CSV table of C-alpha atoms and ligand atoms in Angstrom, one decimal:
chain,number,residue,atom,x,y,z
A,153,UNK,CA,9.3,9.4,49.2
A,154,UNK,CA,7.0,11.8,47.3
A,155,UNK,CA,5.5,10.3,44.1
A,156,UNK,CA,4.3,13.1,41.9
A,157,UNK,CA,3.0,11.5,38.7
A,158,UNK,CA,-0.7,11.5,37.6
A,159,UNK,CA,-2.9,8.5,38.4
A,160,UNK,CA,-2.9,5.5,36.0
A,161,UNK,CA,-5.9,6.5,33.9
A,162,UNK,CA,-4.6,10.0,33.6
A,163,UNK,CA,-1.2,8.8,32.4
A,164,UNK,CA,-2.8,6.5,29.8
A,165,UNK,CA,-5.0,9.4,28.6
A,166,UNK,CA,-2.0,11.6,28.0
A,167,UNK,CA,0.1,8.9,26.3
A,168,UNK,CA,-2.7,8.0,23.8
A,169,UNK,CA,-3.5,11.7,23.2
A,170,UNK,CA,0.0,12.4,21.7
A,171,UNK,CA,0.4,11.0,18.2
A,172,UNK,CA,3.8,9.2,17.8
A,173,UNK,CA,3.3,7.3,14.5
A,174,UNK,CA,6.4,6.2,12.7
A,175,UNK,CA,6.5,5.1,9.1
A,176,UNK,CA,9.0,4.6,6.3
A,177,UNK,CA,6.6,6.7,4.3
A,178,UNK,CA,7.4,10.4,5.3
A,179,UNK,CA,3.7,11.5,4.8
A,180,UNK,CA,2.6,9.2,7.7
A,181,UNK,CA,5.7,9.8,9.9
A,182,UNK,CA,5.5,11.9,13.1
A,183,UNK,CA,8.1,12.5,15.9
A,184,UNK,CA,7.9,10.6,19.2
A,185,UNK,CA,9.6,13.4,21.1
A,186,UNK,CA,6.5,14.7,22.9
A,187,UNK,CA,5.9,11.2,24.4
A,188,UNK,CA,9.6,11.0,25.4
A,189,UNK,CA,9.4,14.4,27.1
A,190,UNK,CA,6.3,13.4,28.9
A,191,UNK,CA,7.9,10.1,30.2
A,192,UNK,CA,11.1,12.0,31.1
A,193,UNK,CA,9.1,14.3,33.3
A,194,UNK,CA,7.3,11.4,35.1
A,195,UNK,CA,10.4,9.3,35.6
A,196,UNK,CA,12.4,12.4,36.9
A,197,UNK,CA,9.6,13.1,39.4
A,198,UNK,CA,10.0,9.5,40.6
A,199,UNK,CA,13.7,10.0,41.2
A,200,UNK,CA,15.1,8.3,38.1
A,201,UNK,CA,18.2,9.6,36.3
A,202,UNK,CA,16.9,10.3,32.8
A,203,UNK,CA,18.8,10.4,29.6
A,204,UNK,CA,17.1,11.6,26.4
A,205,UNK,CA,19.1,10.5,23.3
A,206,UNK,CA,18.2,12.0,19.9
A,207,UNK,CA,18.5,9.6,17.0
A,208,UNK,CA,21.6,10.3,14.9
A,209,UNK,CA,19.8,10.2,11.5
A,210,UNK,CA,16.5,11.7,12.8
A,211,UNK,CA,17.4,14.1,15.5
A,212,UNK,CA,13.7,15.1,16.0
A,213,UNK,CA,13.1,11.6,17.4
A,214,UNK,CA,14.7,10.2,20.6
A,215,UNK,CA,15.1,7.3,22.9
A,216,UNK,CA,14.8,7.6,26.7
A,217,UNK,CA,16.8,5.7,29.3
A,218,UNK,CA,15.7,6.1,32.9
A,219,UNK,CA,17.8,4.5,35.6
A,220,UNK,CA,17.3,4.1,39.4
A,221,UNK,CA,19.1,2.1,42.0
A,222,UNK,CA,22.8,1.5,42.5
A,223,UNK,CA,24.8,0.9,39.4
A,224,UNK,CA,28.1,-1.0,39.9
A,225,UNK,CA,30.8,0.3,37.6
A,226,UNK,CA,32.7,-2.9,38.1
A,227,UNK,CA,31.5,-6.3,38.8
A,228,UNK,CA,28.3,-7.9,37.6
A,229,UNK,CA,25.1,-6.0,37.5
A,230,UNK,CA,22.0,-8.2,37.7
A,231,UNK,CA,19.3,-5.5,37.6
A,232,UNK,CA,16.3,-5.4,35.4
A,233,UNK,CA,15.5,-3.4,32.2
A,234,UNK,CA,11.8,-2.8,31.2
A,235,UNK,CA,11.9,-1.9,27.5
A,236,UNK,CA,9.4,-0.8,24.9
A,237,UNK,CA,8.8,1.4,22.0
A,238,UNK,CA,7.0,4.8,22.1
A,239,UNK,CA,6.0,4.9,18.4
A,240,UNK,CA,2.9,3.4,16.9
A,241,UNK,CA,2.0,2.4,13.4
A,242,UNK,CA,0.0,5.0,11.4
A,243,UNK,CA,-3.8,4.6,11.5
A,244,UNK,CA,-6.8,5.1,9.2
A,245,UNK,CA,-9.1,7.1,11.4
A,246,UNK,CA,-12.1,6.5,9.2
A,247,UNK,CA,-12.1,2.8,10.0
A,248,UNK,CA,-12.2,3.4,13.8
A,249,UNK,CA,-15.3,3.5,15.9
A,250,UNK,CA,-13.6,5.8,18.4
A,251,UNK,CA,-11.1,8.6,18.1
A,252,UNK,CA,-7.7,6.7,18.0
A,253,UNK,CA,-6.0,9.6,19.9
A,254,UNK,CA,-8.5,9.7,22.8
A,255,UNK,CA,-8.5,6.9,25.4
A,256,UNK,CA,-12.0,5.5,25.4
A,257,UNK,CA,-13.3,3.1,28.0
A,258,UNK,CA,-16.0,0.8,26.7
A,259,UNK,CA,-16.9,-2.9,27.1
A,260,UNK,CA,-14.2,-3.3,29.8
A,261,UNK,CA,-11.6,-2.3,27.2
A,262,UNK,CA,-9.4,0.7,26.8
A,263,UNK,CA,-9.5,1.8,23.1
A,264,UNK,CA,-6.9,3.9,21.4
A,265,UNK,CA,-3.9,3.8,19.1
A,266,UNK,CA,-1.0,2.4,21.2
A,267,UNK,CA,-3.1,1.0,24.0
A,268,UNK,CA,-1.9,-2.6,23.3
A,269,UNK,CA,1.1,-1.8,21.1
A,270,UNK,CA,2.5,-0.4,23.4
A,271,UNK,CA,2.4,3.0,25.1
A,272,UNK,CA,0.3,1.8,28.0
A,273,UNK,CA,3.3,-0.3,29.1
A,274,UNK,CA,5.1,2.8,30.4
A,275,UNK,CA,2.2,3.9,32.6
A,276,UNK,CA,1.9,0.3,34.0
A,277,UNK,CA,5.6,0.4,34.9
A,278,UNK,CA,5.1,3.5,36.9
A,279,UNK,CA,2.1,2.0,38.6
A,280,UNK,CA,4.2,-1.0,39.6
A,281,UNK,CA,7.2,1.1,40.6
A,282,UNK,CA,5.1,3.2,43.0
A,283,UNK,CA,4.8,0.2,45.3
A,284,UNK,CA,8.5,0.4,46.1
A,285,UNK,CA,10.9,2.5,48.1
A,286,UNK,CA,13.7,2.7,45.6
A,287,UNK,CA,16.2,3.6,48.2
A,288,UNK,CA,16.1,-0.1,49.1
A,289,UNK,CA,17.0,-1.2,45.6
A,290,UNK,CA,20.3,-3.2,45.6
A,291,UNK,CA,20.4,-3.5,41.8
A,292,UNK,CA,19.3,-1.0,39.1
A,293,UNK,CA,16.0,-0.7,37.4
A,294,UNK,CA,16.3,0.7,33.9
A,295,UNK,CA,13.4,1.8,31.7
A,296,UNK,CA,14.1,2.0,28.0
A,297,UNK,CA,11.7,3.8,25.7
A,298,UNK,CA,12.7,3.7,22.0
A,299,UNK,CA,11.8,5.5,18.8
A,300,UNK,CA,11.0,4.0,15.4
A,301,UNK,CA,10.4,0.3,16.3
A,302,UNK,CA,7.6,0.2,13.8
A,303,UNK,CA,9.7,1.6,11.0
A,304,UNK,CA,13.5,1.8,10.8
A,305,UNK,CA,14.4,0.2,14.3
A,306,UNK,CA,16.9,3.1,14.5
A,307,UNK,CA,16.2,3.6,18.2
A,308,UNK,CA,17.3,0.1,19.0
A,309,UNK,CA,20.2,0.2,16.6
A,310,UNK,CA,21.5,3.4,18.3
A,311,UNK,CA,21.2,1.7,21.7
A,312,UNK,CA,23.5,-1.1,20.5
A,313,UNK,CA,26.0,1.4,19.0
A,314,UNK,CA,26.1,3.9,21.9
A,315,UNK,CA,25.2,2.4,25.3
A,316,UNK,CA,25.9,-0.4,27.6
A,317,UNK,CA,22.9,-0.6,30.0
A,318,UNK,CA,24.0,-1.9,33.4
A,319,UNK,CA,21.6,-4.8,33.5
A,320,UNK,CA,21.7,-8.5,32.7
A,321,UNK,CA,17.9,-9.1,32.2
A,322,UNK,CA,15.2,-7.4,30.3
A,323,UNK,CA,11.4,-7.7,29.8
A,324,UNK,CA,9.9,-6.1,26.7
A,325,UNK,CA,6.2,-5.3,27.2
A,326,UNK,CA,5.0,-6.0,23.7
A,327,UNK,CA,1.4,-7.5,23.8
A,328,UNK,CA,1.6,-11.2,24.5
A,329,UNK,CA,-1.6,-11.6,26.5
A,330,UNK,CA,0.3,-11.9,29.8
A,331,UNK,CA,2.2,-15.0,28.6
A,332,UNK,CA,6.0,-14.9,28.3
A,333,UNK,CA,7.8,-15.4,25.0
A,334,UNK,CA,11.4,-16.3,24.7
A,335,UNK,CA,11.7,-16.8,21.0
A,336,UNK,CA,10.7,-15.1,17.8
A,337,UNK,CA,11.6,-15.2,14.1
A,338,UNK,CA,13.7,-12.6,12.3
A,339,UNK,CA,12.8,-10.8,9.2
A,340,UNK,CA,14.5,-9.8,6.0
A,341,UNK,CA,12.6,-7.7,3.4
A,342,UNK,CA,14.6,-7.3,0.2
A,343,UNK,CA,14.1,-6.5,-3.5
A,344,UNK,CA,16.0,-7.8,-6.5
A,345,UNK,CA,16.2,-5.6,-9.6
A,346,UNK,CA,17.2,-6.9,-13.0
A,347,UNK,CA,18.3,-4.6,-15.8
A,348,UNK,CA,18.4,-5.9,-19.4
A,349,UNK,CA,18.0,-4.1,-22.7
A,350,UNK,CA,14.8,-2.9,-24.4
A,351,UNK,CA,14.0,-3.3,-28.1
A,352,UNK,CA,11.3,-4.1,-30.6
A,353,UNK,CA,9.5,-7.3,-29.7
A,354,UNK,CA,9.6,-8.7,-33.3
A,355,UNK,CA,13.3,-9.5,-32.9
A,356,UNK,CA,14.3,-10.8,-29.5
A,357,UNK,CA,18.0,-10.6,-30.3
A,358,UNK,CA,17.8,-6.8,-30.3
A,359,UNK,CA,17.4,-6.8,-26.6
A,360,UNK,CA,17.8,-8.7,-23.3
A,361,UNK,CA,14.6,-9.6,-21.7
A,362,UNK,CA,14.6,-8.8,-17.9
A,363,UNK,CA,11.3,-10.5,-17.4
A,364,UNK,CA,12.6,-13.8,-18.7
A,365,UNK,CA,15.6,-13.5,-16.4
A,366,UNK,CA,13.3,-12.8,-13.5
A,367,UNK,CA,11.6,-16.1,-14.2
A,368,UNK,CA,15.0,-17.7,-13.4
A,369,UNK,CA,15.3,-15.6,-10.3
A,370,UNK,CA,11.9,-16.7,-9.0
A,371,UNK,CA,12.8,-20.3,-9.6
A,372,UNK,CA,16.1,-19.8,-7.8
A,373,UNK,CA,14.3,-18.1,-4.8
A,374,UNK,CA,11.9,-21.0,-4.5
A,375,UNK,CA,14.8,-23.6,-4.7
A,376,UNK,CA,16.6,-21.5,-2.0
A,377,UNK,CA,13.4,-21.5,0.2
A,378,UNK,CA,13.1,-25.3,-0.1
A,379,UNK,CA,16.8,-25.7,0.8
A,380,UNK,CA,16.4,-23.4,3.8
A,381,UNK,CA,13.4,-25.3,5.0
A,382,UNK,CA,15.3,-28.6,4.7
A,383,UNK,CA,18.2,-27.1,6.8
A,384,UNK,CA,16.3,-25.3,9.5
A,385,UNK,CA,13.3,-26.5,11.5
A,386,UNK,CA,12.1,-25.4,15.0
A,387,UNK,CA,9.0,-26.9,16.5
A,388,UNK,CA,8.6,-24.0,19.0
A,389,UNK,CA,6.9,-22.1,16.1
A,390,UNK,CA,3.5,-22.7,14.7
A,391,UNK,CA,5.1,-22.4,11.2
A,392,UNK,CA,8.2,-24.5,12.1
A,393,UNK,CA,10.4,-23.5,9.1
A,394,UNK,CA,11.8,-20.4,7.6
A,395,UNK,CA,9.3,-18.9,5.1
A,396,UNK,CA,9.9,-16.9,1.9
A,397,UNK,CA,7.0,-14.9,0.5
A,398,UNK,CA,7.1,-13.5,-3.0
A,399,UNK,CA,5.1,-10.4,-2.4
A,400,UNK,CA,5.5,-7.9,-5.3
A,401,UNK,CA,6.7,-7.9,-8.8
A,402,UNK,CA,6.8,-5.2,-11.5
A,403,UNK,CA,8.5,-5.2,-14.9
A,404,UNK,CA,8.2,-3.9,-18.4
A,405,UNK,CA,5.7,-1.6,-19.9
A,406,UNK,CA,4.3,-2.9,-23.2
A,407,UNK,CA,3.6,-6.2,-24.9
A,408,UNK,CA,5.5,-5.2,-28.0
A,409,UNK,CA,8.6,-4.0,-26.3
A,410,UNK,CA,11.4,-6.2,-24.9
A,411,UNK,CA,11.2,-5.8,-21.1
A,412,UNK,CA,14.3,-4.0,-20.0
A,413,UNK,CA,13.7,-3.9,-16.2
A,414,UNK,CA,12.0,-6.1,-13.7
A,415,UNK,CA,11.9,-6.0,-9.9
A,416,UNK,CA,10.6,-8.5,-7.2
A,417,UNK,CA,10.1,-7.8,-3.5
A,418,UNK,CA,10.1,-10.7,-1.0
A,419,UNK,CA,9.9,-11.3,2.8
A,420,UNK,CA,12.0,-14.0,4.4
A,421,UNK,CA,11.3,-15.1,8.1
A,422,UNK,CA,14.4,-16.4,9.8
A,423,UNK,CA,14.5,-19.1,12.6
A,424,UNK,CA,16.8,-18.8,15.6
A,425,UNK,CA,20.2,-20.0,14.4
A,426,UNK,CA,20.0,-18.0,11.1
A,427,UNK,CA,21.4,-14.5,10.8
A,428,UNK,CA,20.7,-11.6,8.6
A,429,UNK,CA,24.2,-11.2,7.2
A,430,UNK,CA,24.7,-14.9,6.2
A,431,UNK,CA,21.3,-15.0,4.6
A,432,UNK,CA,22.3,-12.0,2.4
A,433,UNK,CA,25.6,-13.7,1.6
A,434,UNK,CA,23.9,-16.9,0.5
A,435,UNK,CA,21.5,-15.0,-1.7
A,436,UNK,CA,24.3,-13.0,-3.3
A,437,UNK,CA,26.2,-16.2,-4.0
A,438,UNK,CA,23.2,-17.8,-5.7
A,439,UNK,CA,22.5,-14.8,-7.9
A,440,UNK,CA,26.1,-14.5,-8.8
A,441,UNK,CA,26.2,-18.1,-10.0
A,442,UNK,CA,22.8,-17.8,-11.7
A,443,UNK,CA,23.9,-14.9,-13.9
A,444,UNK,CA,27.6,-15.8,-14.4
A,445,UNK,CA,28.5,-15.3,-18.0
A,446,UNK,CA,25.3,-13.4,-18.9
A,447,UNK,CA,24.9,-9.7,-19.7
A,448,UNK,CA,22.0,-9.1,-17.3
A,449,UNK,CA,22.7,-6.6,-14.6
A,450,UNK,CA,21.3,-7.4,-11.1
A,451,UNK,CA,21.2,-5.9,-7.7
A,452,UNK,CA,19.7,-7.0,-4.4
A,453,UNK,CA,18.8,-4.3,-1.9
A,454,UNK,CA,17.1,-4.2,1.5
A,455,UNK,CA,13.6,-2.6,1.7
A,456,UNK,CA,14.2,-2.1,5.4
A,457,UNK,CA,17.0,-3.2,7.8
A,458,UNK,CA,16.7,-6.9,8.6
A,459,UNK,CA,15.7,-7.9,12.1
A,460,UNK,CA,17.5,-10.9,13.6
A,461,UNK,CA,15.6,-13.8,15.3
A,462,UNK,CA,15.6,-14.0,19.1
A,463,UNK,CA,16.0,-17.0,21.4
A,464,UNK,CA,16.6,-16.7,25.1
A,465,UNK,CA,17.5,-20.1,26.7
A,466,UNK,CA,14.6,-21.7,28.6
A,467,UNK,CA,16.8,-22.0,31.7
A,468,UNK,CA,17.6,-18.3,31.9
A,469,UNK,CA,16.7,-16.7,35.2
A,470,UNK,CA,14.5,-14.1,33.5
A,471,UNK,CA,12.6,-16.8,31.5
A,472,UNK,CA,12.0,-18.8,34.7
A,473,UNK,CA,10.8,-15.8,36.7
A,474,UNK,CA,8.5,-14.6,33.9
A,475,UNK,CA,7.0,-18.1,33.8
A,476,UNK,CA,6.6,-18.2,37.6
A,477,UNK,CA,4.9,-14.8,38.0
A,478,UNK,CA,2.7,-15.0,34.9
A,479,UNK,CA,1.8,-18.7,35.6
A,480,UNK,CA,2.4,-19.5,31.9
A,481,UNK,CA,5.0,-21.4,30.0
A,482,UNK,CA,7.4,-19.5,27.7
A,483,UNK,CA,6.4,-19.8,24.0
A,484,UNK,CA,7.5,-18.5,20.6
A,485,UNK,CA,5.7,-15.6,18.9
A,486,UNK,CA,5.3,-14.8,15.2
A,487,UNK,CA,6.2,-11.1,15.3
A,488,UNK,CA,9.5,-9.3,15.6
A,489,UNK,CA,10.7,-7.1,18.5
A,490,UNK,CA,13.7,-5.1,19.6
A,491,UNK,CA,14.7,-8.1,21.7
A,492,UNK,CA,17.6,-9.2,19.4
A,493,UNK,CA,19.2,-5.8,19.8
A,494,UNK,CA,19.2,-6.3,23.6
A,495,UNK,CA,20.5,-9.8,23.3
A,496,UNK,CA,23.4,-8.4,21.2
A,497,UNK,CA,24.3,-6.3,24.3
A,498,UNK,CA,24.4,-9.5,26.4
A,499,UNK,CA,21.0,-8.8,28.0
A,500,UNK,CA,18.8,-11.9,28.4
A,501,UNK,CA,15.4,-10.9,27.2
A,502,UNK,CA,11.8,-12.0,27.5
A,503,UNK,CA,8.7,-10.6,25.7
A,504,UNK,CA,5.9,-10.3,28.2
A,505,UNK,CA,3.1,-7.7,28.0
A,506,UNK,CA,-0.6,-7.0,28.4
A,507,UNK,CA,-3.0,-6.9,25.5
A,508,UNK,CA,-3.0,-9.1,22.4
A,509,UNK,CA,-1.0,-8.7,19.2
A,510,UNK,CA,-4.2,-9.6,17.4
A,511,UNK,CA,-5.5,-6.2,18.4
A,512,UNK,CA,-2.4,-4.3,17.3
A,513,UNK,CA,-1.9,-2.6,13.9
A,514,UNK,CA,-5.6,-2.4,13.2
A,515,UNK,CA,-8.6,-0.2,13.8
A,516,UNK,CA,-10.2,-0.2,17.3
A,517,UNK,CA,-6.9,-1.3,18.9
A,518,UNK,CA,-7.6,-2.0,22.6
A,519,UNK,CA,-6.2,-3.2,25.9
A,520,UNK,CA,-8.6,-5.4,27.9
A,521,UNK,CA,-9.0,-3.9,31.4
A,522,UNK,CA,-8.7,-7.4,32.8
A,523,UNK,CA,-5.1,-7.4,31.8
A,524,UNK,CA,-4.1,-4.2,33.6
A,525,UNK,CA,-3.9,-5.1,37.3
A,526,UNK,CA,-2.5,-8.6,36.7
A,527,UNK,CA,0.3,-7.1,34.6
A,528,UNK,CA,1.1,-4.5,37.2
A,529,UNK,CA,1.3,-7.3,39.7
A,530,UNK,CA,3.7,-9.3,37.4
A,531,UNK,CA,5.9,-6.2,37.0
A,532,UNK,CA,6.0,-5.6,40.7
A,533,UNK,CA,7.1,-9.2,41.3
A,534,UNK,CA,9.8,-8.9,38.7
A,535,UNK,CA,11.1,-5.7,40.1
A,536,UNK,CA,11.1,-7.2,43.7
A,537,UNK,CA,13.0,-10.3,42.4
A,538,UNK,CA,15.6,-8.5,40.3
A,539,UNK,CA,16.1,-5.1,42.0
A,540,UNK,CA,15.6,-5.6,45.8
B,869,LIG,ZN1,5.0,-3.2,19.2
């Protein structure tokens, strides 16, 4: 079969050269479409059936699903999905030693924005795939490339709403230093806004002080945190309890005016077994009880959509195979991924990728060259195991 994609280094160069930063802040946000179109061309050339799916709320961005090998309409598909995101975080070029949009090879490392997190992954998939004659596949290989993982997670959310990929197992190539991860925490980032009534500070009865009410909210949040930490523990994690961080507070304007508005932002990390909706329900119940019979107005709002925690059972076939081919035990990681969206679709998922999360989301992001060939070998073993 004719394989008409560029060589590995050339593919990496092209992927890094195209900016695909996503951010909830519009001034840092760019489309991922050029990366999707580049990948679509490569996977088509390799014989994949390629579907480009624009995001409903941001049609200038898109997911890509590329499929090869026999898909059984009925019966159980056991194939493999290799999944990752095409967006990166924004970067501050002035703190970089090298141009973040130009792949630079130095010190046995490949520098560039998205080298570790995680555009390189797609070139490495192609490198592994080129070892196979896909006409011999008995089960499908599906490549998923999403949009907006670093911001709204809309790409993953659309996947859950609109598709049913014909696979039972998935590997997400987020940077884990070639060691498989079968668990991560979830994340909720919320704000609570209190509205009281302003007035002259000399007579407190003229107003309703939102800052004083916020003092009660902070106490309630800390009691809730202690309660959650008593109820949930998981020793797979370096921090084995759910955490709640009070990260931002703003209220009032002047010492001689009764504070009429106060807002707090916090981040809650969920353990497997907790879910985003019930956490929100609990918080609402606590705030409702706290302010029952008072005049204070309150609202709780998400700063970004919550990400559920992920846990794939240790005895899942994909966990065991990832352990086997990477020669490492499955562990838990501290960062969130699109994995929970795949598990919602009934796809058993492992996080296993080249590069290190410690190099992601910061200047001089790099992928160690020593990770490249071993990772291509791992992918080839997984494809052979699950698709042949
Ligand atoms: Zn990532």
